[in-house]
PDB file of C-alpha atoms in Angstrom:
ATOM      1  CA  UNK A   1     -43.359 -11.111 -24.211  1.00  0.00           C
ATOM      2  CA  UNK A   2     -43.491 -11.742 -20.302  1.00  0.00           C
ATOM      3  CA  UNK A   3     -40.061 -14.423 -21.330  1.00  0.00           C
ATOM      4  CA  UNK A   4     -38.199 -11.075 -23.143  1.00  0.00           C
ATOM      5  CA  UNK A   5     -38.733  -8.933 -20.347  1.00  0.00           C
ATOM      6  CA  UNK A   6     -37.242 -11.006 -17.993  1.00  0.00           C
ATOM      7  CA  UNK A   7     -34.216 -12.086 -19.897  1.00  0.00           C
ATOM      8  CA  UNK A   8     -34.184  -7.538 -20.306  1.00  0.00           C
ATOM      9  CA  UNK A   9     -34.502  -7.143 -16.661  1.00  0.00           C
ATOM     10  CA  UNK A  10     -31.544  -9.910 -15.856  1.00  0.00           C
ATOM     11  CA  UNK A  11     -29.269  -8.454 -18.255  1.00  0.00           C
ATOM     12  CA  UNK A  12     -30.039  -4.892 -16.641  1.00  0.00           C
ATOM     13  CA  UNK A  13     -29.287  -6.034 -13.637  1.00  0.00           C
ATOM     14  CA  UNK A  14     -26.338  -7.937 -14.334  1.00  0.00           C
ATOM     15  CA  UNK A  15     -25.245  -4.760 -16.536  1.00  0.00           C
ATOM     16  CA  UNK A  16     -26.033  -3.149 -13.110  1.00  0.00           C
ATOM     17  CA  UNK A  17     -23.622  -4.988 -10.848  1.00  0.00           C
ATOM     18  CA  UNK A  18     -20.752  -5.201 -12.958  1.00  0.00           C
ATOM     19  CA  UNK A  19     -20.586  -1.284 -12.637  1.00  0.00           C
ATOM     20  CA  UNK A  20     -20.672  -1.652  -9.278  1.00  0.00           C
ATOM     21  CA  UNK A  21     -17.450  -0.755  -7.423  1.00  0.00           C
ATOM     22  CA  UNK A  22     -16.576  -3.420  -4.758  1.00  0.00           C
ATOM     23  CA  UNK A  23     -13.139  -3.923  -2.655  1.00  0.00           C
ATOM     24  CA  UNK A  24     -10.459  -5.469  -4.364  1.00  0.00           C
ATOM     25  CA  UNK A  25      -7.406  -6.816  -2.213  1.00  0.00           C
ATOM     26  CA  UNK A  26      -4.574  -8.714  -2.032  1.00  0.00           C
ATOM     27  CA  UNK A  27      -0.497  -9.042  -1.456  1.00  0.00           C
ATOM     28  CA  UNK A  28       2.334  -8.319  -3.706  1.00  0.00           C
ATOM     29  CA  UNK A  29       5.144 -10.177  -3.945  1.00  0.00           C
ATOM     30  CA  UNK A  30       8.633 -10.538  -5.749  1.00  0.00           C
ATOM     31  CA  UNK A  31      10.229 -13.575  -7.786  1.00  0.00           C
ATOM     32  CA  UNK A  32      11.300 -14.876  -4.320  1.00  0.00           C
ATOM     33  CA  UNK A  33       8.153 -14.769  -2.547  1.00  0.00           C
ATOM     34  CA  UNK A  34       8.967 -11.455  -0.393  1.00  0.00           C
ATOM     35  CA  UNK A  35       6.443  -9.222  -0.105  1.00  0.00           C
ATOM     36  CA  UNK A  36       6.697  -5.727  -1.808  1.00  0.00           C
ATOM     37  CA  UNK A  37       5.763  -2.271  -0.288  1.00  0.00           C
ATOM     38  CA  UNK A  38       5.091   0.812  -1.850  1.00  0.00           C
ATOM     39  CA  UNK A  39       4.041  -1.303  -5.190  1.00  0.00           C
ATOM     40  CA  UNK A  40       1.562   1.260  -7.281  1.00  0.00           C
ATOM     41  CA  UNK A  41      -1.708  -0.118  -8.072  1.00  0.00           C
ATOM     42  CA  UNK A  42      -3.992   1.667 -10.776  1.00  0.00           C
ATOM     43  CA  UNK A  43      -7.614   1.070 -11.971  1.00  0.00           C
ATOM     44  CA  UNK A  44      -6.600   1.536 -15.511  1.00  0.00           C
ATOM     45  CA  UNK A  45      -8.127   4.811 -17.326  1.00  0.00           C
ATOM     46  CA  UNK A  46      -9.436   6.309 -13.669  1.00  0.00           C
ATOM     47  CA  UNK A  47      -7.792   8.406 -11.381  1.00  0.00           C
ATOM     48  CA  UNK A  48      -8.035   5.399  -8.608  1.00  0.00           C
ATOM     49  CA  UNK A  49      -4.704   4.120  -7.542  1.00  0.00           C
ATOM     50  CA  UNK A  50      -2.996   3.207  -3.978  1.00  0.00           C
ATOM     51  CA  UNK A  51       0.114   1.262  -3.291  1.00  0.00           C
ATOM     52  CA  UNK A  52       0.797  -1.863  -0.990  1.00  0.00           C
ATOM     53  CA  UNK A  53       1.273  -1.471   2.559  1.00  0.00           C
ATOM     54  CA  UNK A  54       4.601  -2.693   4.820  1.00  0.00           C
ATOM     55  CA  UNK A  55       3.286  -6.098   4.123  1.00  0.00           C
ATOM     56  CA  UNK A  56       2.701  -5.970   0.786  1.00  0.00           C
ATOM     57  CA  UNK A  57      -1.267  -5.948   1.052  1.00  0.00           C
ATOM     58  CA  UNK A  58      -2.949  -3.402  -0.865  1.00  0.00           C
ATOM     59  CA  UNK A  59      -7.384  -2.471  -1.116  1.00  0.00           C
ATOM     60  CA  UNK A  60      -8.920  -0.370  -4.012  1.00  0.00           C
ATOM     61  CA  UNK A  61     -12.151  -0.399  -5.408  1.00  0.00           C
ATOM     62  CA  UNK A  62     -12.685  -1.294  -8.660  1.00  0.00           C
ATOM     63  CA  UNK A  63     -15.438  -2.955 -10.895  1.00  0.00           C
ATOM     64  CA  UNK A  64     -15.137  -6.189 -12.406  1.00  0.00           C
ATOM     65  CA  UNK A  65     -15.177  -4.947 -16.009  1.00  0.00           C
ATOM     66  CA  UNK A  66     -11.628  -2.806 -14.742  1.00  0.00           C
ATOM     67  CA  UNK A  67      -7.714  -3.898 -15.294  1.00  0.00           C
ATOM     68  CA  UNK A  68      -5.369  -3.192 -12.389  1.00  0.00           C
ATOM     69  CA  UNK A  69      -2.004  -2.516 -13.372  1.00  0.00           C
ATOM     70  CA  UNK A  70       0.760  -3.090 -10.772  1.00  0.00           C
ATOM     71  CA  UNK A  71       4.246  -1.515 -10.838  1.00  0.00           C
ATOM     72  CA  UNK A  72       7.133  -1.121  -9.456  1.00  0.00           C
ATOM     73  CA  UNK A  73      10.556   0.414  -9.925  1.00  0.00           C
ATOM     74  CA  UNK A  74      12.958  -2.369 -11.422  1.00  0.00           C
ATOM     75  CA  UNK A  75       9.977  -4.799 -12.505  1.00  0.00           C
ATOM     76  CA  UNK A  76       7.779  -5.498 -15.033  1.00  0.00           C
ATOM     77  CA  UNK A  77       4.155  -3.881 -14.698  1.00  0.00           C
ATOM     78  CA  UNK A  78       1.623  -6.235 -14.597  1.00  0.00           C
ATOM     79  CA  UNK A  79      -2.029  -5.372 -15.815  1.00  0.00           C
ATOM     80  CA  UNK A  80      -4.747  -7.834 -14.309  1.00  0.00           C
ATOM     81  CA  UNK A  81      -8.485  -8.129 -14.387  1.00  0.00           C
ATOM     82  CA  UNK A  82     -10.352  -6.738 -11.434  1.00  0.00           C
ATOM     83  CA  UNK A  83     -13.084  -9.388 -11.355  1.00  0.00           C
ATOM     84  CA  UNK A  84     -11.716 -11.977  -8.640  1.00  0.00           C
ATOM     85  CA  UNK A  85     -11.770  -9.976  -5.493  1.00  0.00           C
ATOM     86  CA  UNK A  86      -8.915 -11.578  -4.033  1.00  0.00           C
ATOM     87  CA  UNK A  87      -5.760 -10.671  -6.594  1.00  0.00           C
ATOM     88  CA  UNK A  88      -2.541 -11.922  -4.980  1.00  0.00           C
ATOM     89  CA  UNK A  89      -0.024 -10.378  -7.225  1.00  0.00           C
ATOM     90  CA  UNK A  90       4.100 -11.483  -8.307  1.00  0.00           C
ATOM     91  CA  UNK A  91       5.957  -8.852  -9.856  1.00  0.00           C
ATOM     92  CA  UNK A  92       9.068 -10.044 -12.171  1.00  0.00           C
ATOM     93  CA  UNK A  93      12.347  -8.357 -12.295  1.00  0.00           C
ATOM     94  CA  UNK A  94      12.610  -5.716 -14.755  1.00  0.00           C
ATOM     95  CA  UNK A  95      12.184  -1.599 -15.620  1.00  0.00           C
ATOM     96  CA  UNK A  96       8.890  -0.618 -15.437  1.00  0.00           C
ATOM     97  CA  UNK A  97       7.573   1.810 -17.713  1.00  0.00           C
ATOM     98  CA  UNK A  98       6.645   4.873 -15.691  1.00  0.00           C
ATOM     99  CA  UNK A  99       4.663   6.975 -18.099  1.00  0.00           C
ATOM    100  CA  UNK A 100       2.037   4.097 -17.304  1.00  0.00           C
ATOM    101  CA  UNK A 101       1.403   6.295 -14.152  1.00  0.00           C
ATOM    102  CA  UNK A 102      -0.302   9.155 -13.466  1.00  0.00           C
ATOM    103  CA  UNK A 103       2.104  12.019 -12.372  1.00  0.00           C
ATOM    104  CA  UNK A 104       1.078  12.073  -8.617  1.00  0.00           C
ATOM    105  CA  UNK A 105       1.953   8.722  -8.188  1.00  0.00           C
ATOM    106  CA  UNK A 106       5.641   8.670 -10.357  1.00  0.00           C
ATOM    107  CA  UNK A 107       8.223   7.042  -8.221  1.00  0.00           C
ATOM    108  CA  UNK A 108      12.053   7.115  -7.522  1.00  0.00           C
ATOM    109  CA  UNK A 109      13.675   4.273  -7.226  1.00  0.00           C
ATOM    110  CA  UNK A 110      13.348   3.399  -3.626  1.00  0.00           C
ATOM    111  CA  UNK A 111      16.924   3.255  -1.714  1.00  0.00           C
ATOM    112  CA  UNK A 112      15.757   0.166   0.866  1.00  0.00           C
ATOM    113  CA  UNK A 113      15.428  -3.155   0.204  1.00  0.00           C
ATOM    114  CA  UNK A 114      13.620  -6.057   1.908  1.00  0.00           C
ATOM    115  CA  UNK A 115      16.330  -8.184   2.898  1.00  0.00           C
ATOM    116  CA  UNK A 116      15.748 -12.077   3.831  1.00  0.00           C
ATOM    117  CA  UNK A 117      14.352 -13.482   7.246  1.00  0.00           C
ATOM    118  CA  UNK A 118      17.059 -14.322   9.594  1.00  0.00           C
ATOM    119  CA  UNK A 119      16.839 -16.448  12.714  1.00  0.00           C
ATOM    120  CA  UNK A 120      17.945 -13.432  14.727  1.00  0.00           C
ATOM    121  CA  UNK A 121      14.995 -11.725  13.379  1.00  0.00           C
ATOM    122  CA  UNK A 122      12.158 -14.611  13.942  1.00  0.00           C
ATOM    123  CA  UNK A 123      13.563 -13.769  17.569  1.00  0.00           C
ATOM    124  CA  UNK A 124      12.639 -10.517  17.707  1.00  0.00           C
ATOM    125  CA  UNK A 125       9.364 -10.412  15.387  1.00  0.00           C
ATOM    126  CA  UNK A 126       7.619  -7.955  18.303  1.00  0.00           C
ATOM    127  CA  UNK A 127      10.417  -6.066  18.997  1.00  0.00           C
ATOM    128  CA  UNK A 128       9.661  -2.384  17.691  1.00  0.00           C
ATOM    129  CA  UNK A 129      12.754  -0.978  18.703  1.00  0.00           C
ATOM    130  CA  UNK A 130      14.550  -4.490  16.944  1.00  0.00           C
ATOM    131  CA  UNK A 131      12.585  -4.024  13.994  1.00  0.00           C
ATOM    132  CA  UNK A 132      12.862  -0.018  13.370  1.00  0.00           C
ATOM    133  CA  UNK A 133      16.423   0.168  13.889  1.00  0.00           C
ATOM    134  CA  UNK A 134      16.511  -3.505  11.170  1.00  0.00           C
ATOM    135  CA  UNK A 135      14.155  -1.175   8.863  1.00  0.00           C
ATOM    136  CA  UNK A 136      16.190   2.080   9.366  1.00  0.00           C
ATOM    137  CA  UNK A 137      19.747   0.612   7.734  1.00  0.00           C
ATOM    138  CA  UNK A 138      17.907  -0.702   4.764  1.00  0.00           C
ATOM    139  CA  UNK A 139      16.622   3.488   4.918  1.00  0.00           C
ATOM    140  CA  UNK A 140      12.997   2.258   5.374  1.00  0.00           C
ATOM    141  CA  UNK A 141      10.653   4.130   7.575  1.00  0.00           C
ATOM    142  CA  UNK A 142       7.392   3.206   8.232  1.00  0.00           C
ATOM    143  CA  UNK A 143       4.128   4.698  10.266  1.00  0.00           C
ATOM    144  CA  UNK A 144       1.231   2.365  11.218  1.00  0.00           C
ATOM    145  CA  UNK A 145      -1.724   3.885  10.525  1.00  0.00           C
ATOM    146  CA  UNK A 146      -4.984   2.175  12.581  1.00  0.00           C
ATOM    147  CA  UNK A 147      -6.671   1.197   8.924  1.00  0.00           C
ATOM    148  CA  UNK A 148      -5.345   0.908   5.488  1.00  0.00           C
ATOM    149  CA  UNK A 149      -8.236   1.780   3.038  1.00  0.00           C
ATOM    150  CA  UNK A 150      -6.431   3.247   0.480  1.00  0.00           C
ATOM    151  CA  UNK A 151      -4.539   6.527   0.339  1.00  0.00           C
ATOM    152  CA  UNK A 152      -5.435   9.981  -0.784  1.00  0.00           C
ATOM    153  CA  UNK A 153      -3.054  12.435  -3.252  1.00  0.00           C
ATOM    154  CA  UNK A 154      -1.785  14.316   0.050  1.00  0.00           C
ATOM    155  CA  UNK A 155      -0.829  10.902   1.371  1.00  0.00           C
ATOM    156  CA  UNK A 156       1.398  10.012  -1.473  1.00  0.00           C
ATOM    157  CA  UNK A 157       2.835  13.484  -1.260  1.00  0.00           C
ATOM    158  CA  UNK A 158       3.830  12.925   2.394  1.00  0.00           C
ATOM    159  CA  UNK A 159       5.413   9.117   1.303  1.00  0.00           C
ATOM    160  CA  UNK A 160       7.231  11.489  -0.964  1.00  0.00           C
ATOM    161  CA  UNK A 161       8.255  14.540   0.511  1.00  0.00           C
ATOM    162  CA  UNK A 162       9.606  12.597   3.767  1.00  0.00           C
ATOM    163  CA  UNK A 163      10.852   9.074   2.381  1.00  0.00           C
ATOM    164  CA  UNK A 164       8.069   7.169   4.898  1.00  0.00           C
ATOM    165  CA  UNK A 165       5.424   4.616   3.486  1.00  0.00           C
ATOM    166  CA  UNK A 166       1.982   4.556   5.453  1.00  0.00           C
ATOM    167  CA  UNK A 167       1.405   0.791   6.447  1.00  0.00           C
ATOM    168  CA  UNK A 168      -1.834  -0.835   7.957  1.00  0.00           C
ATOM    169  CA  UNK A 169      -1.507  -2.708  11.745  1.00  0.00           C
ATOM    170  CA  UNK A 170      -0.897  -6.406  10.809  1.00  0.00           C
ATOM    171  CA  UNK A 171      -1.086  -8.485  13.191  1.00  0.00           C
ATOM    172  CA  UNK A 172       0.631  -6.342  16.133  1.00  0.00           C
ATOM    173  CA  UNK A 173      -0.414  -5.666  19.366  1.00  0.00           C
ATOM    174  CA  UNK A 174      -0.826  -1.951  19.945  1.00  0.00           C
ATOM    175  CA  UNK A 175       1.984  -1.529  22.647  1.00  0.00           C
ATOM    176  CA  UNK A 176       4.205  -2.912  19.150  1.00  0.00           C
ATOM    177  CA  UNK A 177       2.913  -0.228  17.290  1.00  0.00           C
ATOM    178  CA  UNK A 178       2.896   2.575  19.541  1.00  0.00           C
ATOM    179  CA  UNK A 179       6.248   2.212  20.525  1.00  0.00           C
ATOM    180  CA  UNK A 180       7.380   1.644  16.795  1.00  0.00           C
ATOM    181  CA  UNK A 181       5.611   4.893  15.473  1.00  0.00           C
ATOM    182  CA  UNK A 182       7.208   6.539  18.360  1.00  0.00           C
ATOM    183  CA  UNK A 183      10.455   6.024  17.078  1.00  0.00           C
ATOM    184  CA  UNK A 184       9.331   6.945  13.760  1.00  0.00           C
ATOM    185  CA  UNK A 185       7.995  10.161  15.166  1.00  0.00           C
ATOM    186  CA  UNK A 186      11.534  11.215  16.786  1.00  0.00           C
ATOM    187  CA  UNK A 187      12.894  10.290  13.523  1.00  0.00           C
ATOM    188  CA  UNK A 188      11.072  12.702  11.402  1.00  0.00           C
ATOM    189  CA  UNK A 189      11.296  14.952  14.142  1.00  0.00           C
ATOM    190  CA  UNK A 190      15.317  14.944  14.895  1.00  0.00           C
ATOM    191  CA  UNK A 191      15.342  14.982  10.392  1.00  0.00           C
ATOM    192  CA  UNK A 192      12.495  17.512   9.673  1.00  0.00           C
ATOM    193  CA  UNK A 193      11.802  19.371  13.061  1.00  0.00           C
ATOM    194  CA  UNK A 194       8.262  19.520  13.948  1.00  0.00           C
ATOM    195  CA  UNK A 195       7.329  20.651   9.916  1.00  0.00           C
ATOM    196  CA  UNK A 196       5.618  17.017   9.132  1.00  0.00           C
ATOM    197  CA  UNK A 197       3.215  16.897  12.239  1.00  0.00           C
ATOM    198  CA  UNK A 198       0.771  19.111  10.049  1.00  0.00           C
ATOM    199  CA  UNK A 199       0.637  16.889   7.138  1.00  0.00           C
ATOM    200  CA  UNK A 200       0.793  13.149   8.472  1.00  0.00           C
ATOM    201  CA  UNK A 201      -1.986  11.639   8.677  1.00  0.00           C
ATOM    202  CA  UNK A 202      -4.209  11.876  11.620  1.00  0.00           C
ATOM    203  CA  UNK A 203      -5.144   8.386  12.405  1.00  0.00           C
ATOM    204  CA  UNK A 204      -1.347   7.626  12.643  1.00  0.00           C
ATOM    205  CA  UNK A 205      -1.360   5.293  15.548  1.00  0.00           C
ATOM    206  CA  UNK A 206      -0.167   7.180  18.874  1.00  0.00           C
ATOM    207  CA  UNK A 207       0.051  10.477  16.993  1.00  0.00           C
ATOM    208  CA  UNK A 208      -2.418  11.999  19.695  1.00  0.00           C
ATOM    209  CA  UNK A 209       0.097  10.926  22.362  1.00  0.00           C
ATOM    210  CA  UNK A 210       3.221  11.936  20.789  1.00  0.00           C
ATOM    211  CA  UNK A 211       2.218  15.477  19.464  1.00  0.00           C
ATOM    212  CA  UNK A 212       1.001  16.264  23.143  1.00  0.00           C
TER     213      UNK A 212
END
């Protein structure tokens, strides 16, 4: 008796913590091995989705018994077990299905394109003004945001409504990234007036400064 109510209790508890939600991350990439922004991400049958930063990395919480399914305009969708924390992700060249998404979160096919690492640009990896102007021919705009933890509805409604994708900090030093979000800020501003300063995000890295 003691024997069955142990086996009970482990199966309890091991029913327990494979409900529980923990962090899933990881980085999306292409055929080619270059990373992929704005790549949805869904917990399958949930209303829990985010998409992958200016790096490609992406977060969302998700138990071990979920599927993630990743897609992307122009690739196949991939559907994956959550139960590895660490999912690194390569998307193959195709077109997605979009009803697989839920309406918030239907995209457009995006007009920029992650062109190839040149020599010219190793040179000027921490140059924000380099790198925005690079970013701004292939019509990509980005804001660093100080932490990328996942986005809410409004968020994706901003990425939207003013063609700009929310990334996390990487690896640059925060001179880098105030200067770049500066230049994203006179962007939107010289293209939408002063209209988006109400819905960004707050935590938008030297948003204080700028809106002062």
């Amino acid at each position: 008796m003691i024997h069955f109510k142990i086996i009970l209790s482990f199966l309890l508890c091991s029913q327990f913590f494979l409900a529980q939600d923990r962090k899933i991350y990881g980085v999306v990439k292409d055929s080619t091995g270059s990373v992929l922004p704005g790549v949805n991400i869904l917990v399958e049958g949930k209303q829990t989705y985010t998409t992958t930063d200016f790096y490609g990395n992406y977060n969302i919480k998700a138990n071990s018994a979920d599927f993630l399914i990743f897609s992307y305009v122009g690739m196949k969708s991939k559907k994956i077990s959550a139960n590895p924390e660490e999912i690194n992700v390569t998307l193959q060249a195709d077109t997605i299905v979009e009803d697989l998404l839920p309406p918030v979160i239907q995209q457009k096919k995006p007009k920029y394109a992650i062109s190839r690492v040149s020599e010219e640009d190793l040179k000027n990896g921490n140059n924000p003004n380099y790198n925005f102007n690079k970013n701004a021919k292939n019509n990509l705009f980005v804001i660093f945001i100080s932490s990328f933890n996942g986005l809410q509805k409004e968020d994706f409604d901003f990425q939207q409504k003013y063609k700009i994708l929310y990334s996390g900090p990487g690896s640059y030093s925060a001179k880098y990234l105030n200067k770049y979000n500066k230049l994203t800020f006179e962007y939107l501003t010289r293209k939408y007036k002063k209209d988006w300063l109400s819905e960004v995000r707050q935590d938008a890295i030297g948003l204080k400064k700028y809106s002062n």
